[in-house]
Coordinates of C-alpha atoms in Angstrom, one line a residue:
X1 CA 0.0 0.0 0.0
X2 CA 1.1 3.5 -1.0
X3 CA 2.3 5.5 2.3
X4 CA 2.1 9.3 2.8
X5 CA 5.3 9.8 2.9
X6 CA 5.5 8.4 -1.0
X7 CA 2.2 9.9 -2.1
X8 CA 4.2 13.4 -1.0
X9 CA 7.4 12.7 -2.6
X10 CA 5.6 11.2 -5.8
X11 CA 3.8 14.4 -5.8
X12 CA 6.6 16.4 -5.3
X13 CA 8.5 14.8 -8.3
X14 CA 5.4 15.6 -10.4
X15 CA 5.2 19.2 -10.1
X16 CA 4.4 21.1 -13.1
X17 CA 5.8 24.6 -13.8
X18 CA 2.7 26.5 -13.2
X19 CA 3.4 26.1 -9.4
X20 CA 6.6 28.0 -10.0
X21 CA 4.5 31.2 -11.2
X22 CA 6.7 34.7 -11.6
X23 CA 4.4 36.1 -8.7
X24 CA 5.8 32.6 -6.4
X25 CA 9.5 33.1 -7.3
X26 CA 9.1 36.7 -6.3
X27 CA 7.5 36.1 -2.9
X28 CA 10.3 33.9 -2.1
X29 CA 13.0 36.4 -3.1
X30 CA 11.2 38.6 -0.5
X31 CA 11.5 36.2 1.6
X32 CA 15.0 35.2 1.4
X33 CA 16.3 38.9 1.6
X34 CA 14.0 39.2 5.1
X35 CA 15.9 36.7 5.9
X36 CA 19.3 37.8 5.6
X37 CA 18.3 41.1 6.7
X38 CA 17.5 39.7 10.2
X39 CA 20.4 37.7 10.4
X40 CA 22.8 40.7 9.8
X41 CA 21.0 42.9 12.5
X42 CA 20.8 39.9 14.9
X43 CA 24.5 39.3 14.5
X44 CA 25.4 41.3 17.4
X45 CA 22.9 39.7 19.9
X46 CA 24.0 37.6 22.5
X47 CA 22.4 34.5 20.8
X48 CA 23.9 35.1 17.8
X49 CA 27.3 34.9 19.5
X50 CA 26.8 32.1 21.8
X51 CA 25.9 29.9 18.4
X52 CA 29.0 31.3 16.4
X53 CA 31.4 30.1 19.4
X54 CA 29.7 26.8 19.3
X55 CA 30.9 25.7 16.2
X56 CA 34.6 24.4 14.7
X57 CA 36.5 26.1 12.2
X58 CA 36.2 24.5 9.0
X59 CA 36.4 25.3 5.4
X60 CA 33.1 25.0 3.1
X61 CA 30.2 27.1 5.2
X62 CA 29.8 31.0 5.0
X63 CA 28.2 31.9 8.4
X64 CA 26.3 35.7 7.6
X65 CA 27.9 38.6 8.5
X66 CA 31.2 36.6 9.7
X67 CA 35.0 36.2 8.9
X68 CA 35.4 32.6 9.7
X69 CA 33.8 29.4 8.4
X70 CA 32.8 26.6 9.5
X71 CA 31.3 23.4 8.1
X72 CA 28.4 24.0 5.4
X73 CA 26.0 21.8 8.5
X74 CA 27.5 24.0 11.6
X75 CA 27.0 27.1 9.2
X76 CA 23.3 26.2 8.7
X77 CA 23.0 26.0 12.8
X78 CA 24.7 29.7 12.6
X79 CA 22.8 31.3 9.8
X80 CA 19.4 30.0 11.1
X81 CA 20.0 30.8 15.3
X82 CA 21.0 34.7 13.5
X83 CA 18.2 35.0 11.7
X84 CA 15.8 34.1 14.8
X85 CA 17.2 36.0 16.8
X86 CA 15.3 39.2 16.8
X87 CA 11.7 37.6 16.9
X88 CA 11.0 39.3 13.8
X89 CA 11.4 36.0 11.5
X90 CA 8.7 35.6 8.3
X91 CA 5.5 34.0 9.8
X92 CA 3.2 31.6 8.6
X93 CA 0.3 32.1 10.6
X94 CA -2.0 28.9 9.7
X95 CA 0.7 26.7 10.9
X96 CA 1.8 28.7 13.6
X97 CA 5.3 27.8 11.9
X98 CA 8.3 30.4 10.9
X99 CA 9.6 28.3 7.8
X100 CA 12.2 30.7 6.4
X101 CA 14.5 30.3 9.5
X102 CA 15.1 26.7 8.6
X103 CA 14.2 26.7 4.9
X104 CA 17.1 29.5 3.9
X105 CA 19.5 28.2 6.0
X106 CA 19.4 24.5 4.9
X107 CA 19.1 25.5 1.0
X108 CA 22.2 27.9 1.4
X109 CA 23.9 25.8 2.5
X110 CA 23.4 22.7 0.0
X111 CA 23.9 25.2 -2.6
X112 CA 27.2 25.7 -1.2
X113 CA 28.1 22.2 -1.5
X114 CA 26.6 21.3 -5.0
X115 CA 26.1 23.7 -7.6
X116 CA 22.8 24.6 -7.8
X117 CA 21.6 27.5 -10.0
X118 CA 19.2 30.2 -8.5
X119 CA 16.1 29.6 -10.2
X120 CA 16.3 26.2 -8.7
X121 CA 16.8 27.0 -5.1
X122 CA 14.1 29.7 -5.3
X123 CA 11.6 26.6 -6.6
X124 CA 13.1 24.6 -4.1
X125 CA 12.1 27.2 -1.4
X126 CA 8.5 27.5 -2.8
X127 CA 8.1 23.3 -2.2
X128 CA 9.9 23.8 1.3
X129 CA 7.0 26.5 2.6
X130 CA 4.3 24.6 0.4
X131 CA 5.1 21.3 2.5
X132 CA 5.7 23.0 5.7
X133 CA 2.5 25.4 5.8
X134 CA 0.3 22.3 4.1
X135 CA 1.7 20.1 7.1
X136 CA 1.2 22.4 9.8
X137 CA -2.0 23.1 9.1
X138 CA -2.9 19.3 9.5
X139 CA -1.0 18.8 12.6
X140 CA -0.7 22.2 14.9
X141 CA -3.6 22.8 17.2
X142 CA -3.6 25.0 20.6
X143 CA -3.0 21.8 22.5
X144 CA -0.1 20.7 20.7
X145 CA 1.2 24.3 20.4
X146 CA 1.0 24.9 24.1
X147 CA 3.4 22.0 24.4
X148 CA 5.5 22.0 21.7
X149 CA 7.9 24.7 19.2
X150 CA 5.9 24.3 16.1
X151 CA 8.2 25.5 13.9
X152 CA 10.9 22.1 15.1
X153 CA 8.1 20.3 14.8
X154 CA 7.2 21.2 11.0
X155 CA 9.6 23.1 9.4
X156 CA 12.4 20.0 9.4
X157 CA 10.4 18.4 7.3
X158 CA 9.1 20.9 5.3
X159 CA 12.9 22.2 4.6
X160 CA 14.3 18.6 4.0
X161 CA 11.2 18.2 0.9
X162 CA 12.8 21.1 -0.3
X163 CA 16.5 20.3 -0.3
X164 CA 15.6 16.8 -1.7
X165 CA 13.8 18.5 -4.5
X166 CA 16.7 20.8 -5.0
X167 CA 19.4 17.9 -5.2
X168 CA 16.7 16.0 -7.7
X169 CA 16.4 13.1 -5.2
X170 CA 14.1 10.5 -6.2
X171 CA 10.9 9.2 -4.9
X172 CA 12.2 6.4 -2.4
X173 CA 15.4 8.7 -1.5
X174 CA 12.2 11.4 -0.5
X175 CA 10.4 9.3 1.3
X176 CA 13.7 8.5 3.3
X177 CA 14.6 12.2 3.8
X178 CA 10.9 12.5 5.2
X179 CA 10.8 9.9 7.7
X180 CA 14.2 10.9 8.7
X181 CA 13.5 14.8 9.5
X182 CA 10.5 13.5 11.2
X183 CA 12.6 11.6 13.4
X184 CA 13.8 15.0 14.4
X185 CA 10.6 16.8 15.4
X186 CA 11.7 18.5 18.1
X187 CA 11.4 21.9 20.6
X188 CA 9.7 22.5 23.6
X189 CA 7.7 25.2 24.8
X190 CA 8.6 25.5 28.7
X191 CA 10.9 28.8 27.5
X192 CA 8.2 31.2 27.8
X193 CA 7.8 30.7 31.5
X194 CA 11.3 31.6 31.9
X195 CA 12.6 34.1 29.0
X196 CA 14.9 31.0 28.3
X197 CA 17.2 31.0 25.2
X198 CA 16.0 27.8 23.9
X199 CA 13.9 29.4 21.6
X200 CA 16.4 31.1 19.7
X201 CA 18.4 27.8 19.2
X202 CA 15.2 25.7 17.9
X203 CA 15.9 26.3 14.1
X204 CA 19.1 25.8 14.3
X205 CA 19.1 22.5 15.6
X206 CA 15.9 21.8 13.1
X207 CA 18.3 22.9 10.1
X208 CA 20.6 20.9 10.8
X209 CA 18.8 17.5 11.2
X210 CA 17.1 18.7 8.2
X211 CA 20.4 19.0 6.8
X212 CA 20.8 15.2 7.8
X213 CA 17.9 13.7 6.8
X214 CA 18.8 14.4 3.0
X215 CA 22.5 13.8 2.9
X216 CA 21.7 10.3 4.8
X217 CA 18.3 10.0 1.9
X218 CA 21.2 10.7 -0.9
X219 CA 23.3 8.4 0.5
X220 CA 20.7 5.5 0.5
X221 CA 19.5 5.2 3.9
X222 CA 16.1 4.3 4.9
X223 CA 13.4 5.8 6.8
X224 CA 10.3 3.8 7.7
X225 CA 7.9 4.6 5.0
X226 CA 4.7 4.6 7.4
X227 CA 6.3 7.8 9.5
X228 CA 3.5 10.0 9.0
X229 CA 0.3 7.8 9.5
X230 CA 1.9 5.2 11.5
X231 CA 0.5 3.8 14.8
X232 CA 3.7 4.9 16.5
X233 CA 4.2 7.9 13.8
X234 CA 4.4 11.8 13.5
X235 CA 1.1 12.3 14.1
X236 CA 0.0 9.5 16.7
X237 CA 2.8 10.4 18.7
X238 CA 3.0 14.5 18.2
X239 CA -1.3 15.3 17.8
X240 CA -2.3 12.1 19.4
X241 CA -4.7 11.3 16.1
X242 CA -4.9 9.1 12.9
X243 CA -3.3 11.5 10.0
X244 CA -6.0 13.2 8.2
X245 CA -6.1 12.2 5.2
X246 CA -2.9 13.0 2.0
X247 CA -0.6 16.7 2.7
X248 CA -2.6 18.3 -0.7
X249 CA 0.2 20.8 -2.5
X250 CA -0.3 24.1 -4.3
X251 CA -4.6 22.9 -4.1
X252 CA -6.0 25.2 -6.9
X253 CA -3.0 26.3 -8.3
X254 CA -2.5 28.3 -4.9
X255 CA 1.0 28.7 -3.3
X256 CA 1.1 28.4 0.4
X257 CA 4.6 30.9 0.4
X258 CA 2.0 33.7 -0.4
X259 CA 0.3 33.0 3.1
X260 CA 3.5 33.8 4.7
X261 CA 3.6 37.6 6.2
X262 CA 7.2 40.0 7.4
X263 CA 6.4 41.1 10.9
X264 CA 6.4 44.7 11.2
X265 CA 7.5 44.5 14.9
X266 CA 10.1 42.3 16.5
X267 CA 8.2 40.6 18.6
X268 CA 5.7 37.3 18.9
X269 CA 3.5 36.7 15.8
X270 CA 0.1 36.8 18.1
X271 CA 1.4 40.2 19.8
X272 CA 1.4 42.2 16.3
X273 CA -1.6 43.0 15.5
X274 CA -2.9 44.0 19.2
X275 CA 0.7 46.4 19.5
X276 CA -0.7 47.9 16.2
X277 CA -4.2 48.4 17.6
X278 CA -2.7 50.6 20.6
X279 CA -0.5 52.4 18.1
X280 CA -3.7 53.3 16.6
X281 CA -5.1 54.0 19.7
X282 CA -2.4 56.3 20.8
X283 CA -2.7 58.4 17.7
X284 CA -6.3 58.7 18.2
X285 CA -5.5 59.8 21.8
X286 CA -3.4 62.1 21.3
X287 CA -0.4 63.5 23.6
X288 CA -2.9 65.7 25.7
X289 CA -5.3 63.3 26.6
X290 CA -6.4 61.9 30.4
X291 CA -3.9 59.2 31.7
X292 CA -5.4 55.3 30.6
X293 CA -7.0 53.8 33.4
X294 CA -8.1 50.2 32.1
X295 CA -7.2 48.6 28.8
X296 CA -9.0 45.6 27.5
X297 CA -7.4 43.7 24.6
X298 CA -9.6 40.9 22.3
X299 CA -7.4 38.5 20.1
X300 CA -8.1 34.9 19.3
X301 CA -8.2 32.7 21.4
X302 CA -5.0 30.8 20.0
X303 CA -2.9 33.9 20.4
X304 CA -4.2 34.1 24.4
X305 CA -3.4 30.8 24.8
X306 CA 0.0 30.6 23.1
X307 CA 2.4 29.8 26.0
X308 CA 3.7 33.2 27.1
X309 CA 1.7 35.6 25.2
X310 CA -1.0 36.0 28.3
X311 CA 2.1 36.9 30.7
X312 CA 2.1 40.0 33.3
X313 CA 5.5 39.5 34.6
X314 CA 7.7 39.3 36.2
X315 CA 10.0 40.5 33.2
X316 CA 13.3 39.2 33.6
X317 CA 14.1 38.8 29.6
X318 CA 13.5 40.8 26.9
X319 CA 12.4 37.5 25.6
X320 CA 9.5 37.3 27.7
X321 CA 8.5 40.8 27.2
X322 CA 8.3 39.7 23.2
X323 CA 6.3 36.8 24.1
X324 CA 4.1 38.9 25.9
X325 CA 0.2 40.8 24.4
X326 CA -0.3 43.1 27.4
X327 CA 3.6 43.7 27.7
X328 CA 3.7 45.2 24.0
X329 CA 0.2 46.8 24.5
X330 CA 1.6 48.4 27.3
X331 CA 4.5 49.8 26.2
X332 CA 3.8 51.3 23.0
X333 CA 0.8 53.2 24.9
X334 CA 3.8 54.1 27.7
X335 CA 6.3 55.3 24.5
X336 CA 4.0 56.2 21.8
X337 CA 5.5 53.8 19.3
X338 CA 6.1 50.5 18.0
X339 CA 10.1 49.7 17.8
X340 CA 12.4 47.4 19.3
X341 CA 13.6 49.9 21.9
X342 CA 10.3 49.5 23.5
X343 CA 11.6 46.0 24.6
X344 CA 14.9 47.6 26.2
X345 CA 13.1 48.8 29.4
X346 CA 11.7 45.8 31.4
X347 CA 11.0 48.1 34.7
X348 CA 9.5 50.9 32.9
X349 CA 7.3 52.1 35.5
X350 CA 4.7 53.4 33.0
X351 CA 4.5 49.9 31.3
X352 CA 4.1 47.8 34.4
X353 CA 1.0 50.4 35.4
X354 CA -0.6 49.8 31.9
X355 CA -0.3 46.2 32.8
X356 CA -1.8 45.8 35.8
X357 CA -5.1 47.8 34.6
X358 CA -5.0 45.2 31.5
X359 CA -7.5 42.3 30.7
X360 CA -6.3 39.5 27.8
X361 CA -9.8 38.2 26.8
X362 CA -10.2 35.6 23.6
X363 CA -13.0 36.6 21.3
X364 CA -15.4 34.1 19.8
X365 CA -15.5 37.2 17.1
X366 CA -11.9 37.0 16.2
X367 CA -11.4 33.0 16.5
X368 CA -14.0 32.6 14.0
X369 CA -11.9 34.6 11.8
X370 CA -8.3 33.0 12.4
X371 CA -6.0 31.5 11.1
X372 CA -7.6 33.9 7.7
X373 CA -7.2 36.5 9.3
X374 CA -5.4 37.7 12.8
X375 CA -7.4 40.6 14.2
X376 CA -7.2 42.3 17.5
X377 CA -9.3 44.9 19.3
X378 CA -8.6 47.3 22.1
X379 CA -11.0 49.4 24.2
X380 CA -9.9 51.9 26.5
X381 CA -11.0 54.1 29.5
X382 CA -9.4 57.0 30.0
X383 CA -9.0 59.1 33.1
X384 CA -11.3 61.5 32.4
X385 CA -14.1 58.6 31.7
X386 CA -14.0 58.6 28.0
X387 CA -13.9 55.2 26.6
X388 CA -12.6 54.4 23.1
X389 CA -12.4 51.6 21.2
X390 CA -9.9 50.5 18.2
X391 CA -9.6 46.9 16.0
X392 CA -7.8 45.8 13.4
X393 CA -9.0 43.0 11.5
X394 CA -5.7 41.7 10.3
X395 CA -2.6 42.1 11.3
X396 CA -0.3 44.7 9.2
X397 CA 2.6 43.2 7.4
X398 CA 6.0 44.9 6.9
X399 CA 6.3 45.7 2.7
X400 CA 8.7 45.4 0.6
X401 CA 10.1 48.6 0.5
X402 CA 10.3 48.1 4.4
X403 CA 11.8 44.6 4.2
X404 CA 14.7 46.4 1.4
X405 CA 15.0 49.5 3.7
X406 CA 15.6 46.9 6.9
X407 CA 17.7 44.8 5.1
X408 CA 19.9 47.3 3.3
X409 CA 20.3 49.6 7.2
X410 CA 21.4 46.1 8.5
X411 CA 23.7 44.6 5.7
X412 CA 25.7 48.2 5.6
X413 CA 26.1 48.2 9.4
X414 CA 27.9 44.8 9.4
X415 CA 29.5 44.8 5.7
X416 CA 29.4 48.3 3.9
X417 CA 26.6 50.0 1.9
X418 CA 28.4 48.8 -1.3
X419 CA 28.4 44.9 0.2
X420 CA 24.8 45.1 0.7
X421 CA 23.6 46.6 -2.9
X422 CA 25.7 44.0 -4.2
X423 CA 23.8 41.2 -2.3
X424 CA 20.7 43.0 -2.8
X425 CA 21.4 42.8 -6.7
X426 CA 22.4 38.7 -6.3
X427 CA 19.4 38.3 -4.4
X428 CA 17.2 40.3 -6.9
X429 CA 18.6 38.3 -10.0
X430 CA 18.6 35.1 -8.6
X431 CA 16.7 33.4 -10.8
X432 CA 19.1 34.5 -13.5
X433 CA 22.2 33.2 -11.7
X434 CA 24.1 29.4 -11.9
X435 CA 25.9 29.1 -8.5
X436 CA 23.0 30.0 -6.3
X437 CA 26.3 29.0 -4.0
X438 CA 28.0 32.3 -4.3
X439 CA 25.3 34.3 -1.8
X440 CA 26.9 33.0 1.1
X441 CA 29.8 34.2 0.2
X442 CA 28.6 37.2 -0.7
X443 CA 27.2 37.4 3.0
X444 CA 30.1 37.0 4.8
X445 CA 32.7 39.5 6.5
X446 CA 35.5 40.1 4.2
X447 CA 37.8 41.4 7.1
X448 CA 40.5 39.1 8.5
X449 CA 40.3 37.6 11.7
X450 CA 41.2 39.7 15.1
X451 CA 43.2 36.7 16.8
X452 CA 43.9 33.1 16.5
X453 CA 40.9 30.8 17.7
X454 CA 41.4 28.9 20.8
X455 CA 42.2 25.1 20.2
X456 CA 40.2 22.9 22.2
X457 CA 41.1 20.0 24.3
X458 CA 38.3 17.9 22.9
X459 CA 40.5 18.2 19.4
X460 CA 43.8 17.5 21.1
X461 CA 46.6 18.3 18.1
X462 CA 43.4 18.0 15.5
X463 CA 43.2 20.2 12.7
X464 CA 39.7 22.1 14.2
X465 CA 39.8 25.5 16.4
X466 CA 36.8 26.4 18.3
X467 CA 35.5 30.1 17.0
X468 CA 36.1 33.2 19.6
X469 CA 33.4 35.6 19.6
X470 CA 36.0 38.0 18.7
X471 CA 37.7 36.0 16.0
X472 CA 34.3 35.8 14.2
X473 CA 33.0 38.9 14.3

């Protein structure tokens, strides 16, 4: 009997060039330039740098916005940890999933390994978010979100479908990679509670199993066919269910990539729209207005049950300020804006008042509505007695000429405003290029390296040095 796993990769051998539209290839160029964009303004953060120093030196992997390399798999872990780290990752909101943080990273770095030309890894990043958001939205539900890291427990396998397609692995060697990455489902959700790093470190361990599963598919290795629907499989064992039924791709003709959004904010997906709301709000206000006395904030319920997003404090990580609705609410109505400075002040008296005089309900109104759309409300009494009242009935992407204005601010800080036209321009005419390889490249820190790295004692008079923070910066 045919398996799921083989229906997908059957399907996925099949796929006819209408899938592949102008408009697809686009999006995903949009995409990938987000991407890099966050990974160059993350570089600095503490994250960024604990995942840099956790690696060897090696030759073959361009880490973004560093000097050194490492292997093309460490690289991956690097590239993927950097471009999480502000919370302000691409967002698939069906799946409750952030696909480009494991799908870029993985396809970089295969292109850096085999030639692949750039029309090719764009397509193969369209089938990566196709079977990630089409999965996702089978398995993810609040229970199993409340529990588990969606995104480690979808985008592996989503990624590894779309480095297999990229390397033109066949249908057995698919259904391999897929029961292999689903082995890896992985990533807990306890880090809320605490503003643990965890979180940051999710799709870098997802990229590289992902990375895993195909080399080990390539190289003939075999996954049991049955993962997905099996009794013991991905979906008894993660939603505690039979599968529903085949992962349909591209159903009408429609791309799932196009159902991904750029936050606008660098914060938690369910926080967005409802920090919008109150920047709304606090135009309306004005700066003369009474003091707010009680705020009271509607979203759906899956964003005020999302492990973290309800909390009140304590605030002992910017982390869990991020995570956090009435946090974000709060402090744009304290600062009058929506930035990532707002996030810098965890005492902020101000903020902490706001929150304490804040209720985090879940409307029938707006669950009806999600995962379509991802609206939030706010109504307000003032100090004087006036009540107002503000929604938005989706959240508010970041454009494009937002995304190019984040990405080039970022890129120049760490490389050079000439640097980051010229990966701009790669990125831009990708689908034009043969060695889809040579971004990485491109990416990296041209400088040379401050001071020797520090040889470990694991490697003993081995050929591999450990990275220093400084060394790769």
């Amino acid at each position: 009997m045919t398996t799921r796993s083989m229906e997908l990769a059957v399907a996925l051998t099949n796929l006819a060039p209408p899938v592949f539209s102008p408009a697809a290839i686009g999006k995903a160029k949009l995409c990938l330039l987000d991407f890099l964009g966050c990974a160059f303004e993350a570089s600095k953060l503490e994250p960024s740098r604990q995942a840099v120093c956790a690696v060897w030196a090696a030759p073959g992997g361009h880490m973004i916005g560093e000097s050194a390399t490492a292997t093309p798999a460490d690289a991956a872990f690097v590239n993927a940890v950097k471009g999480h780290g502000l919370v302000r990752e691409d967002m698939h909101a069906a799946s409750v999933c952030h696909h480009g943080v494991v799908v870029w990273p993985l396809l970089l770095a295969l292109a850096e390994t085999d030639t692949v030309c750039g029309i090719d890894l764009l397509r193969s990043a369209v089938v990566a978010y196709e079977v990630g958001g089409r999965l996702g939205r089978m398995l993810i539900d609040p229970t199993l979100s409340s529990l588990f890291r969606p995104t480690g427990l979808v985008a592996p396998i989503g990624s590894a479908c779309g480095g297999a397609w990229m390397l033109k692995l066949d249908p057995q060697q698919i259904e391999a990679a897929i029961a292999l990455a689903a082995n890896t489902a992985s990533g807990l959700n306890q880090w809320p509670q605490s503003g643990g790093s965890d979180m940051f470190f999710h799709p870098g361990f997802a990229v590289r199993n992902a990375w895993m599963a195909v080399r080990l598919a390539e190289s003939g290795a075999f996954g049991s066919p049955d993962i997905l629907e099996g009794r013991s499989g991905y979906f008894a064992a993660l939603a505690r269910r039979p599968m529903p039924g085949r992962i349909e791709l591209f159903p009408n003709g429609e791309a799932d990539i196009f159902n991904v959004y750029h936050k606008a904010a660098p914060a938690c997906n369910f926080a967005q729209t409802a920090c919008q709301t109150a920047l709304k709000l606090v135009e309306m206000i004005g700066s003369d207005a009474a003091p707010v006395e009680r705020i009271r904030i509607s979203v759906p319920a899956a964003a005020a049950a999302y492990p973290g997003c309800d909390r009140t404090g304590p605030f002992d990580r910017a982390l869990q300020a991020k995570m956090s609705i009435p946090f974000g609410v709060g402090a744009v109505f304290a600062n009058g804006r929506l930035s990532e400075d707002i996030y810098s002040d965890l005492a902020d008296p101000e903020t902490l008042r706001l929150i304490s005089v804040s209720e985090l309900v879940a409307s029938p109104d707006l669950t009806a509505l999600f995962p379509g759309q991802q609206g939030a409300a706010i109504d307000v009494t003032l100090g004087d007695g006036r009540q107002l009242s503000m929604g938005l009935p989706d959240v508010v992407p970041a454009t494009e000429a937002q995304v190019r204005e984040r990405f080039r601010l970022a890129a120049a800080n760490i490389l050079g405003a000439a640097e980051a036209e010229a990966i701009e321009e790669f990125v831009d005419r990708l689908d034009t290029k043969k060695d889809a390889g040579r971004l990485l490249s491109l990416c990296a820190a041209k400088r040379a390296a401050k001071r020797q790295a520090t040889r470990s004692p694991a490697q003993g008079a081995g050929n591999h040095t450990r990275l220093s923070s400084r060394q790769s910066s």
